[in-house]
Amino acid sequence: MKKRIYLDNNATTPLDPRVLEAMMPYLTDKFGNAASRDHSFGWEALEAVDRAREQVAALLGAEPREIIFTSGATEGNNTVIKGLAEMYADRGRHIITQPTEHKAVIDPCRYLDKHDYRITMLGVDKYGRIDLNELRDTITDGTILVSIMHGNNEIGTLQPIAEIGKICKEKGVFFHTDVCQTFGKVPIDVQEMGIDLLTLSAHKIHGPKGVGAMYVRRKNPRVRPKPLLHGGGHERGLRSGTLNVPGIVGLGMAAELCGRDMATESKRLTGLRDRLRDGIMSGLDMIFLNGHPTERTPSNLNLAFAYVEAEALMMGFKEIAASSGSACTSASLQPSYVLRALGVDDMLAHGSIRFSLGRFNTADEIDHVIERVIAVVKEKREISPLYEMAQKGIDPRKVEWKVH
Amino acid sequence: MPYSEKLVDYFENPRNVGSLDEDDADVGTGTIGSPICGDVMKLQIRINGHEKIVEAKFKTFGCASAIASGSLATEWLMGRSLDEALEIKNANIAKDLELPPEKVHCSVLAEDAIRDAVNDLREKMKKAAEVTEQTAEPQPS
């Protein structure tokens, strides 16, 4: 196979060699348990964890002790949603979220829905943004939590987090945001944005897999979710379990590297992203952008290729790794629920591909991708009956189909 | 790679891609699926006087398995009578291409498209026969 090109950085990213270097001693010589208070092996581990806590907090405008390390964002989201629901059940049993959240938010909410909580899914517009007035009107006396992600993993759309935080503060409800796709890429400040709880993961920012963090506000207001894992009382009792010291060190280093040149890297990624979009669109007709045209994460480009199916395209440019939440990979043949929530036409949803960029992508790679994508789309359109129809002026959406 | 070599070959080098004129009397057209489900297959056959399939073409909107299934089906159709064409079952296609379980519906699409094309052609032949019969009747003088 030709040289592979990785454009699936919203799924996971390669470890930065500098992160690995920072982690290495904690996988070998400095293997101590951060909870061992009686000897230097423990002390050096604890010291490393504390440094990582500062590195993560610095990127969020938070205090280090408000950072709780987890195994990743799925654990974080579960802890926040289920832990808060349990802790504040006497205050109310209503939670507000949106249909385009990651499954790690939607499924805990569904779980609560089956246990006598009420979940409201806000509507989203064609770009995937919520309506702030609808949010304001939906909050009731029984609402305990609003959970709205910062940047969407599939379509890249950014939500107006600061405005949401303000509304939640006015109404006195907790505000949680999943920042997996924006942490280290887009400025976040928990004070300015009125965020009470936040969840993130290391492997999206060139850190290791299996480690993440939660921000849990300590004052104005103090938030206290019940823990998911009970045990030794680590992490202020919010997350028991021996700390993953090398992972945490990796997360800290990955965060610091992102913070160091966020502005220039964000500009570089946005440039590559737009180069890819413009390059593909200038070579093909009937290509549509999914998600918001400007309010989107620097790394995400999601395009709909009319008349062709996403998996066939990706099999066509095998050396390029991208993602299709919409491919008929399951027997259910359901296209992406995120695109569906945006009201994207079914044919376009089936033909949508997410290209997501990262630190190690280059302009040369992008130019190669443009060339290959254009060639493969043309090829697959030649064998598509829908394209043939369109050429004859027939709109595939208006045909009566014989479903098999 | 979750796909067999044969599937990849038929996907990368699809045989018999194209279209026949739907209006030709000896052409049957089957179109199955919908863009909503994510796959549409158009399959066409042409027969000669002995009712053997002499030409088969397909086009597919769908995943690699759906494209390969359509392509393989057109190859298998060549030289068959219409009755023999209907003997091609999805299970044979799925087995030959080693389709993963979640892709078996792609072979169903091909089987259904064959049946639809055969039915279309038989309808056409029936109508043509009726017309011939009518015109062949002696005219009252």
Coordinates of C-alpha atoms in Angstrom, one line a residue:
Chain A
M1 CA 0.0 0.0 0.0
K2 CA 1.1 3.6 -0.7
K3 CA 2.0 5.8 2.2
R4 CA -1.0 6.0 4.5
I5 CA -2.5 9.4 5.4
Y6 CA -4.3 9.7 8.7
L7 CA -7.3 12.1 8.6
D8 CA -9.3 10.6 11.5
N9 CA -7.9 12.7 14.3
N10 CA -11.4 13.3 15.8
A11 CA -11.5 9.5 16.5
T12 CA -8.0 9.3 18.0
T13 CA -4.6 10.8 17.5
P14 CA -1.0 9.5 17.4
L15 CA 0.9 10.0 20.6
D16 CA 3.3 12.9 20.4
P17 CA 6.9 11.7 20.9
R18 CA 7.4 14.4 23.5
V19 CA 4.4 13.0 25.4
L20 CA 5.9 9.5 25.3
E21 CA 9.2 10.8 26.5
A22 CA 7.5 12.4 29.5
M23 CA 5.6 9.2 30.3
M24 CA 8.5 6.7 30.0
P25 CA 10.1 7.1 33.4
Y26 CA 6.7 6.5 35.0
L27 CA 6.4 3.2 33.1
T28 CA 9.8 2.1 34.2
D29 CA 11.9 3.5 37.2
K30 CA 9.3 5.8 38.7
F31 CA 6.6 3.2 39.0
G32 CA 5.3 4.2 42.4
N33 CA 1.7 4.4 43.5
A34 CA 0.7 8.0 43.9
A35 CA -1.2 7.0 47.1
S36 CA 1.9 5.6 48.8
R37 CA 2.7 8.3 51.3
D38 CA 5.4 6.4 53.1
H39 CA 8.3 6.3 50.6
S40 CA 9.9 8.2 47.8
F41 CA 8.5 6.0 45.1
G42 CA 5.1 7.2 46.1
W43 CA 6.2 10.8 46.5
E44 CA 7.7 11.1 43.0
A45 CA 4.5 9.6 41.5
L46 CA 2.3 12.0 43.5
E47 CA 4.5 14.9 42.4
A48 CA 4.1 14.0 38.8
V49 CA 0.3 13.7 39.2
D50 CA 0.2 17.1 40.8
R51 CA 2.2 18.6 38.0
A52 CA -0.2 17.1 35.4
R53 CA -3.2 18.5 37.4
E54 CA -1.7 21.9 37.1
Q55 CA -1.0 21.5 33.4
V56 CA -4.6 20.5 32.7
A57 CA -6.1 23.2 35.0
A58 CA -4.0 25.9 33.3
L59 CA -5.7 25.2 30.0
L60 CA -9.1 25.5 31.6
G61 CA -8.7 28.5 33.9
A62 CA -9.5 26.1 36.7
E63 CA -7.8 25.4 40.1
P64 CA -5.7 22.2 40.1
R65 CA -7.7 20.6 42.9
E66 CA -10.8 20.9 40.7
I67 CA -9.3 18.4 38.2
I68 CA -10.3 14.7 38.7
F69 CA -8.4 12.2 36.6
T70 CA -10.5 9.4 35.0
S71 CA -10.0 6.6 32.5
G72 CA -11.5 8.8 29.7
A73 CA -14.5 10.8 28.7
T74 CA -17.0 8.0 28.8
E75 CA -16.2 7.5 32.4
G76 CA -16.3 11.2 33.0
N77 CA -19.6 11.7 31.3
N78 CA -21.2 8.8 33.1
T79 CA -19.9 10.1 36.5
V80 CA -21.1 13.6 35.9
I81 CA -24.6 12.7 34.6
K82 CA -25.5 9.7 36.8
G83 CA -23.5 11.0 39.8
L84 CA -25.2 14.4 39.7
A85 CA -28.6 12.9 39.1
E86 CA -28.2 10.7 42.2
M87 CA -26.8 13.4 44.4
Y88 CA -29.4 16.0 43.6
A89 CA -32.5 13.9 43.0
D90 CA -34.3 15.6 45.9
R91 CA -33.8 18.9 44.1
G92 CA -35.3 17.7 40.8
R93 CA -35.2 14.9 38.3
H94 CA -35.0 16.8 35.0
I95 CA -32.0 16.9 32.7
I96 CA -31.6 18.8 29.5
T97 CA -29.3 17.7 26.6
Q98 CA -29.3 17.6 22.8
P99 CA -29.7 14.8 20.2
T100 CA -26.2 15.3 18.7
E101 CA -24.3 14.5 21.9
H102 CA -21.8 11.6 22.0
K103 CA -23.3 8.3 23.0
A104 CA -21.4 8.6 26.3
V105 CA -23.8 11.4 27.2
I106 CA -27.0 10.2 25.4
D107 CA -26.9 6.7 26.8
P108 CA -26.4 7.6 30.5
C109 CA -29.4 10.0 30.0
R110 CA -31.4 7.2 28.5
Y111 CA -30.5 5.1 31.5
L112 CA -31.8 7.8 33.8
D113 CA -34.9 8.1 31.7
K114 CA -35.7 4.5 32.6
H115 CA -35.2 5.3 36.3
D116 CA -37.8 8.0 36.8
Y117 CA -35.8 11.0 35.5
R118 CA -37.1 13.2 32.8
I119 CA -34.8 14.0 29.8
T120 CA -35.4 16.8 27.4
M121 CA -33.7 16.7 24.0
L122 CA -33.4 20.3 22.7
G123 CA -33.9 20.8 19.0
V124 CA -30.9 21.7 16.8
D125 CA -30.8 23.8 13.7
K126 CA -29.5 22.7 10.3
Y127 CA -25.9 23.4 11.5
G128 CA -26.4 21.5 14.8
R129 CA -26.7 24.5 17.1
I130 CA -29.2 24.7 19.9
D131 CA -31.7 27.6 20.3
L132 CA -30.8 29.6 23.5
N133 CA -34.4 30.7 23.9
E134 CA -35.6 27.1 23.8
L135 CA -33.0 26.3 26.4
R136 CA -34.2 29.1 28.6
D137 CA -37.9 28.1 28.2
T138 CA -37.1 24.4 28.9
I139 CA -35.4 24.9 32.3
T140 CA -37.9 24.3 35.1
D141 CA -37.7 24.2 38.9
G142 CA -37.0 20.5 38.6
T143 CA -34.1 20.9 36.2
I144 CA -30.8 19.9 37.8
L145 CA -28.4 19.7 34.8
V146 CA -27.8 21.0 31.3
S147 CA -25.3 18.9 29.3
I148 CA -24.3 20.4 26.0
M149 CA -21.0 19.5 24.3
H150 CA -18.6 22.3 23.2
G151 CA -17.6 20.9 19.8
N152 CA -19.3 18.1 18.0
N153 CA -17.2 15.1 17.1
E154 CA -18.9 14.3 13.8
I155 CA -19.8 17.7 12.3
G156 CA -17.4 20.0 14.3
T157 CA -20.1 22.5 15.2
L158 CA -19.3 24.7 18.2
Q159 CA -22.1 25.5 20.6
P160 CA -22.3 29.0 22.2
I161 CA -21.0 27.7 25.5
A162 CA -20.6 31.0 27.3
E163 CA -24.2 32.0 26.6
I164 CA -25.4 28.6 27.8
G165 CA -23.3 28.9 30.9
K166 CA -24.9 32.3 31.6
I167 CA -28.4 31.0 31.2
C168 CA -27.7 28.1 33.5
K169 CA -26.2 30.4 36.1
E170 CA -29.3 32.7 35.9
K171 CA -31.6 29.7 36.4
G172 CA -29.4 28.1 39.1
V173 CA -28.9 24.7 37.3
F174 CA -25.6 22.9 36.8
F175 CA -23.9 23.1 33.4
H176 CA -21.8 20.3 32.1
T177 CA -19.9 20.3 28.8
D178 CA -18.0 17.5 27.0
V179 CA -15.0 19.2 25.6
C180 CA -13.2 16.2 24.0
Q181 CA -13.1 17.8 20.6
T182 CA -12.1 21.3 21.8
F183 CA -9.8 20.9 24.7
G184 CA -6.4 22.1 23.7
K185 CA -7.7 23.3 20.3
V186 CA -10.1 26.1 21.2
P187 CA -9.7 28.4 24.2
I188 CA -11.8 27.3 27.2
D189 CA -12.2 29.2 30.5
V190 CA -14.5 27.6 33.1
Q191 CA -15.0 31.0 34.8
E192 CA -15.8 33.1 31.7
M193 CA -18.0 30.3 30.3
G194 CA -19.8 29.5 33.5
I195 CA -18.9 25.8 33.3
D196 CA -19.6 23.7 36.4
L197 CA -18.5 20.4 35.1
L198 CA -16.4 19.4 32.1
T199 CA -15.1 16.2 30.7
L200 CA -12.2 15.5 28.4
S201 CA -9.9 12.8 27.2
A202 CA -6.2 12.6 26.5
H203 CA -6.0 10.6 23.3
K204 CA -7.8 13.3 21.2
I205 CA -4.8 15.6 21.8
H206 CA -1.9 13.4 21.0
G207 CA -1.9 11.9 24.5
P208 CA -2.3 8.3 25.5
K209 CA -5.6 6.3 25.5
G210 CA -7.3 5.3 28.7
V211 CA -6.9 8.5 30.5
G212 CA -9.0 11.6 30.8
A213 CA -10.1 14.2 33.3
M214 CA -13.2 15.9 34.8
Y215 CA -13.4 19.5 36.0
V216 CA -15.7 19.6 39.0
R217 CA -16.3 23.1 40.4
R218 CA -15.5 23.6 44.0
K219 CA -17.2 27.0 44.7
N220 CA -19.9 29.3 43.2
P221 CA -21.5 26.8 43.3
R222 CA -19.8 23.7 44.8
V223 CA -20.7 20.6 42.8
R224 CA -20.5 17.2 44.3
P225 CA -21.5 14.3 42.0
K226 CA -21.7 10.8 43.6
P227 CA -18.8 8.7 42.5
L228 CA -19.3 5.9 40.0
L229 CA -16.4 3.9 41.4
H230 CA -16.2 3.3 45.2
G231 CA -13.0 2.2 46.9
G232 CA -9.9 3.8 48.2
G233 CA -11.3 7.3 48.0
H234 CA -8.8 8.7 45.5
E235 CA -9.4 12.0 43.7
R236 CA -11.3 13.6 46.6
G237 CA -13.5 10.6 46.8
L238 CA -14.9 11.2 43.3
R239 CA -13.0 8.5 41.6
S240 CA -11.5 5.6 43.5
G241 CA -8.8 3.5 41.9
T242 CA -5.1 3.6 41.7
L243 CA -4.0 6.5 39.6
N244 CA -2.8 5.8 36.1
V245 CA 0.4 7.8 36.7
P246 CA 2.1 7.4 33.3
G247 CA -1.2 8.1 31.6
I248 CA -1.9 11.2 33.7
V249 CA 1.7 12.5 33.1
G250 CA 1.0 12.0 29.4
L251 CA -2.3 13.9 29.6
G252 CA -0.5 16.7 31.4
M253 CA 2.2 16.9 28.8
A254 CA -0.2 16.7 25.9
A255 CA -2.2 19.6 27.4
E256 CA 0.9 21.7 27.9
L257 CA 2.0 21.2 24.3
C258 CA -1.5 22.2 23.1
G259 CA -1.5 25.3 25.3
R260 CA 2.0 26.4 24.2
D261 CA 1.0 27.2 20.6
M262 CA -2.8 26.9 20.5
A263 CA -3.3 30.1 18.4
T264 CA -0.7 29.2 15.7
E265 CA -1.7 25.5 15.5
S266 CA -5.4 26.4 15.4
K267 CA -4.7 28.8 12.5
R268 CA -2.6 26.1 10.7
L269 CA -5.3 23.4 11.1
T270 CA -8.1 25.8 10.0
G271 CA -5.9 26.6 6.9
L272 CA -5.5 22.9 6.0
R273 CA -9.1 22.2 6.7
D274 CA -10.3 25.0 4.4
R275 CA -7.7 24.0 1.7
L276 CA -9.2 20.5 1.7
R277 CA -12.7 21.8 1.5
D278 CA -12.0 24.3 -1.3
G279 CA -9.9 21.8 -3.2
I280 CA -12.5 19.1 -3.2
M281 CA -15.4 21.5 -3.9
S282 CA -13.5 23.1 -6.8
G283 CA -13.1 19.7 -8.5
L284 CA -16.6 18.3 -8.0
D285 CA -20.2 19.5 -8.1
M286 CA -23.0 18.6 -5.6
I287 CA -20.7 18.5 -2.5
F288 CA -22.2 19.9 0.7
L289 CA -20.7 20.9 4.0
N290 CA -22.2 19.3 7.1
G291 CA -22.1 21.4 10.2
H292 CA -21.5 25.1 10.7
P293 CA -19.6 27.0 8.0
T294 CA -17.6 29.1 10.5
E295 CA -18.5 28.1 14.1
R296 CA -16.6 24.7 13.9
T297 CA -13.6 23.1 15.4
P298 CA -10.4 23.8 13.5
S299 CA -9.8 20.1 12.8
N300 CA -13.1 19.0 11.5
L301 CA -14.4 18.8 7.9
N302 CA -17.5 16.8 7.2
L303 CA -18.6 16.6 3.5
A304 CA -21.6 15.1 1.8
F305 CA -21.0 13.6 -1.6
A306 CA -24.2 13.4 -3.5
Y307 CA -25.1 10.1 -5.4
V308 CA -22.4 8.0 -3.8
E309 CA -22.0 6.0 -0.6
A310 CA -19.4 6.8 1.9
E311 CA -18.0 3.3 2.6
A312 CA -17.5 2.7 -1.1
L313 CA -15.6 6.0 -1.4
M314 CA -13.4 5.2 1.5
M315 CA -12.7 1.7 0.1
G316 CA -11.7 3.5 -3.0
F317 CA -9.1 5.7 -1.4
K318 CA -7.9 3.0 1.0
E319 CA -4.6 4.8 1.9
I320 CA -6.6 7.7 3.4
A321 CA -8.1 7.1 6.8
A322 CA -11.2 9.1 7.3
S323 CA -14.5 8.2 8.9
S324 CA -18.1 7.8 8.0
G325 CA -20.6 7.7 10.8
S326 CA -23.1 7.1 8.1
A327 CA -21.9 4.0 6.3
C328 CA -24.2 1.1 6.3
T329 CA -21.8 -0.8 8.6
S330 CA -24.7 -2.1 10.7
A331 CA -27.5 -4.3 9.5
S332 CA -29.9 -1.5 10.5
L333 CA -28.7 0.7 7.7
Q334 CA -29.3 3.8 9.7
P335 CA -27.3 6.8 8.7
S336 CA -25.6 8.9 11.4
Y337 CA -28.0 10.0 14.1
V338 CA -26.2 13.3 14.3
L339 CA -26.7 14.1 10.6
R340 CA -30.3 12.9 11.0
A341 CA -30.9 15.3 13.9
L342 CA -29.7 18.1 11.6
G343 CA -32.3 17.1 9.0
V344 CA -29.6 16.1 6.4
D345 CA -31.2 14.3 3.4
D346 CA -30.8 10.5 3.7
M347 CA -28.9 10.1 0.4
L348 CA -26.5 12.8 1.5
A349 CA -26.2 11.3 5.0
H350 CA -25.2 8.0 3.4
G351 CA -22.6 9.9 1.3
S352 CA -21.0 11.8 4.2
I353 CA -17.4 11.6 5.2
R354 CA -15.6 13.2 8.1
F355 CA -12.0 14.2 7.5
S356 CA -10.4 15.3 10.8
L357 CA -6.9 16.8 11.0
G358 CA -4.2 16.7 13.6
R359 CA -0.8 18.0 14.5
F360 CA 1.1 15.8 12.1
N361 CA -0.8 16.4 8.9
T362 CA 0.9 18.4 6.2
A363 CA -0.2 20.5 3.2
D364 CA 1.3 17.9 0.9
E365 CA -0.9 15.3 2.4
I366 CA -4.0 17.5 2.0
D367 CA -3.1 18.0 -1.7
H368 CA -2.8 14.3 -2.3
V369 CA -6.2 13.7 -0.5
I370 CA -7.9 16.3 -2.7
E371 CA -6.6 14.7 -5.9
R372 CA -7.6 11.2 -4.8
V373 CA -11.0 12.1 -3.4
I374 CA -12.0 13.9 -6.6
A375 CA -10.9 10.9 -8.7
V376 CA -12.7 8.3 -6.6
V377 CA -15.9 10.3 -6.4
K378 CA -16.0 10.7 -10.1
E379 CA -15.3 7.0 -10.6
K380 CA -18.1 5.9 -8.2
R381 CA -20.5 8.4 -9.6
E382 CA -20.0 6.7 -13.0
I383 CA -21.3 3.5 -11.6
S384 CA -24.1 5.1 -9.5
P385 CA -27.7 4.8 -10.8
L386 CA -28.6 7.9 -8.8
Y387 CA -26.0 10.0 -10.6
E388 CA -27.3 8.7 -13.9
M389 CA -30.8 9.8 -12.9
A390 CA -29.6 13.2 -11.9
Q391 CA -27.9 13.6 -15.3
K392 CA -31.2 12.9 -16.9
G393 CA -32.8 15.6 -14.7
I394 CA -34.6 13.1 -12.4
D395 CA -34.5 13.9 -8.7
P396 CA -33.8 10.7 -6.8
R397 CA -35.8 12.0 -3.9
K398 CA -38.9 12.2 -5.9
V399 CA -38.8 8.6 -7.3
E400 CA -41.0 5.9 -5.9
W401 CA -38.5 3.2 -4.8
K402 CA -39.0 -0.5 -4.5
V403 CA -37.4 -1.2 -1.2
H404 CA -35.9 -4.6 -0.9
Chain B
M1 CA -9.2 -6.0 5.7
P2 CA -12.5 -7.5 6.5
Y3 CA -13.3 -8.3 2.9
S4 CA -12.3 -11.2 0.7
E5 CA -9.9 -10.8 -2.2
K6 CA -12.6 -11.6 -4.6
L7 CA -14.9 -8.9 -3.2
V8 CA -12.2 -6.3 -3.4
D9 CA -11.4 -7.3 -7.0
Y10 CA -15.1 -7.0 -8.0
F11 CA -15.3 -3.7 -6.2
E12 CA -12.2 -2.2 -7.7
N13 CA -12.6 -3.6 -11.1
P14 CA -16.4 -4.0 -11.5
R15 CA -17.5 -6.0 -14.5
N16 CA -20.4 -5.0 -16.7
V17 CA -20.9 -1.5 -15.4
G18 CA -23.3 0.5 -17.6
S19 CA -26.8 0.8 -18.9
L20 CA -28.9 -0.7 -21.7
D21 CA -31.8 1.2 -23.4
E22 CA -34.8 0.5 -21.1
D23 CA -37.1 0.9 -24.0
D24 CA -35.7 -1.9 -26.1
A25 CA -38.1 -4.8 -26.4
D26 CA -35.4 -7.4 -25.5
V27 CA -34.2 -5.5 -22.4
G28 CA -35.5 -6.1 -18.9
T29 CA -34.7 -3.5 -16.1
G30 CA -34.7 -4.1 -12.4
T31 CA -34.2 -1.3 -9.9
I32 CA -34.3 -2.2 -6.2
G33 CA -33.5 -0.4 -3.0
S34 CA -33.8 3.3 -2.0
P35 CA -31.4 6.2 -1.3
I36 CA -32.9 6.3 2.2
C37 CA -31.7 2.8 2.9
G38 CA -28.3 3.6 1.5
D39 CA -28.3 1.3 -1.5
V40 CA -29.9 1.2 -4.9
M41 CA -29.1 -1.4 -7.6
K42 CA -30.1 -1.1 -11.2
L43 CA -29.6 -4.3 -13.1
Q44 CA -30.4 -4.9 -16.8
I45 CA -30.5 -7.9 -19.0
R46 CA -30.8 -8.4 -22.8
I47 CA -32.0 -11.7 -24.3
N48 CA -31.6 -13.1 -27.8
G49 CA -34.3 -15.0 -29.8
H50 CA -33.7 -18.2 -27.8
E51 CA -34.3 -16.3 -24.6
K52 CA -30.8 -16.6 -23.4
I53 CA -29.2 -13.6 -21.6
V54 CA -26.6 -12.2 -23.9
E55 CA -25.9 -9.0 -22.1
A56 CA -26.1 -7.9 -18.5
K57 CA -25.3 -4.5 -17.0
F58 CA -25.5 -2.9 -13.6
K59 CA -25.1 0.3 -11.6
T60 CA -25.0 0.5 -7.8
F61 CA -25.3 3.3 -5.3
G62 CA -24.1 1.6 -2.1
C63 CA -21.2 0.2 -0.3
A64 CA -18.4 -2.0 -1.6
S65 CA -20.3 -5.2 -1.0
A66 CA -23.3 -3.9 -2.9
I67 CA -21.1 -2.9 -5.9
A68 CA -19.4 -6.3 -5.9
S69 CA -22.7 -8.2 -5.6
G70 CA -24.1 -6.4 -8.5
S71 CA -21.1 -7.0 -10.6
L72 CA -20.9 -10.7 -9.8
A73 CA -24.6 -11.1 -10.5
T74 CA -24.2 -9.7 -14.1
E75 CA -21.4 -12.2 -14.8
W76 CA -23.5 -15.1 -13.5
L77 CA -26.4 -14.1 -15.6
M78 CA -24.7 -14.3 -19.0
G79 CA -25.9 -17.2 -21.1
R80 CA -28.7 -18.2 -18.8
S81 CA -32.4 -18.5 -19.6
L82 CA -34.8 -16.4 -17.6
D83 CA -35.8 -19.4 -15.5
E84 CA -32.1 -20.1 -14.9
A85 CA -31.6 -16.5 -14.0
L86 CA -34.0 -16.8 -11.2
E87 CA -32.0 -19.7 -9.7
I88 CA -29.3 -17.2 -8.7
K89 CA -29.9 -16.8 -4.9
N90 CA -28.5 -14.3 -2.6
A91 CA -26.9 -17.1 -0.5
N92 CA -24.7 -18.1 -3.5
I93 CA -23.5 -14.5 -4.0
A94 CA -22.9 -14.0 -0.3
K95 CA -20.9 -17.3 -0.1
D96 CA -18.9 -16.6 -3.2
L97 CA -17.9 -13.1 -2.1
E98 CA -17.6 -14.1 1.5
L99 CA -19.8 -11.3 2.6
P100 CA -19.6 -10.5 6.3
P101 CA -23.0 -11.1 8.1
E102 CA -23.9 -7.5 8.3
K103 CA -23.4 -7.2 4.5
V104 CA -25.6 -10.1 3.5
H105 CA -28.4 -7.7 2.6
C106 CA -26.3 -6.5 -0.3
S107 CA -26.6 -9.9 -1.9
V108 CA -30.3 -9.8 -1.3
L109 CA -30.4 -6.6 -3.2
A110 CA -28.8 -8.4 -6.2
E111 CA -31.2 -11.3 -6.1
D112 CA -34.2 -8.9 -5.9
A113 CA -32.8 -6.8 -8.8
I114 CA -32.5 -10.0 -10.9
R115 CA -36.1 -10.9 -10.2
D116 CA -37.3 -7.4 -10.9
A117 CA -35.4 -7.4 -14.3
V118 CA -36.8 -10.8 -15.3
N119 CA -40.3 -9.7 -14.3
D120 CA -40.0 -6.5 -16.3
L121 CA -38.8 -8.4 -19.4
R122 CA -41.6 -11.0 -19.1
E123 CA -44.2 -8.3 -18.8
K124 CA -42.8 -6.7 -21.9
M125 CA -42.8 -10.0 -23.8
K126 CA -46.4 -10.7 -22.7
K127 CA -47.6 -7.3 -23.9
A128 CA -45.7 -7.7 -27.1
A129 CA -47.4 -11.1 -27.7
E130 CA -50.8 -9.7 -27.0
V131 CA -50.2 -6.9 -29.5
T132 CA -49.0 -9.5 -32.1
E133 CA -52.1 -11.6 -31.5
Q134 CA -54.4 -8.7 -31.9
T135 CA -52.8 -7.5 -35.1
A136 CA -52.6 -11.1 -36.5
E137 CA -56.4 -11.5 -36.2
P138 CA -58.1 -11.5 -39.6
Q139 CA -59.7 -8.2 -40.3
P140 CA -63.4 -8.3 -41.0
S141 CA -64.0 -7.5 -44.7

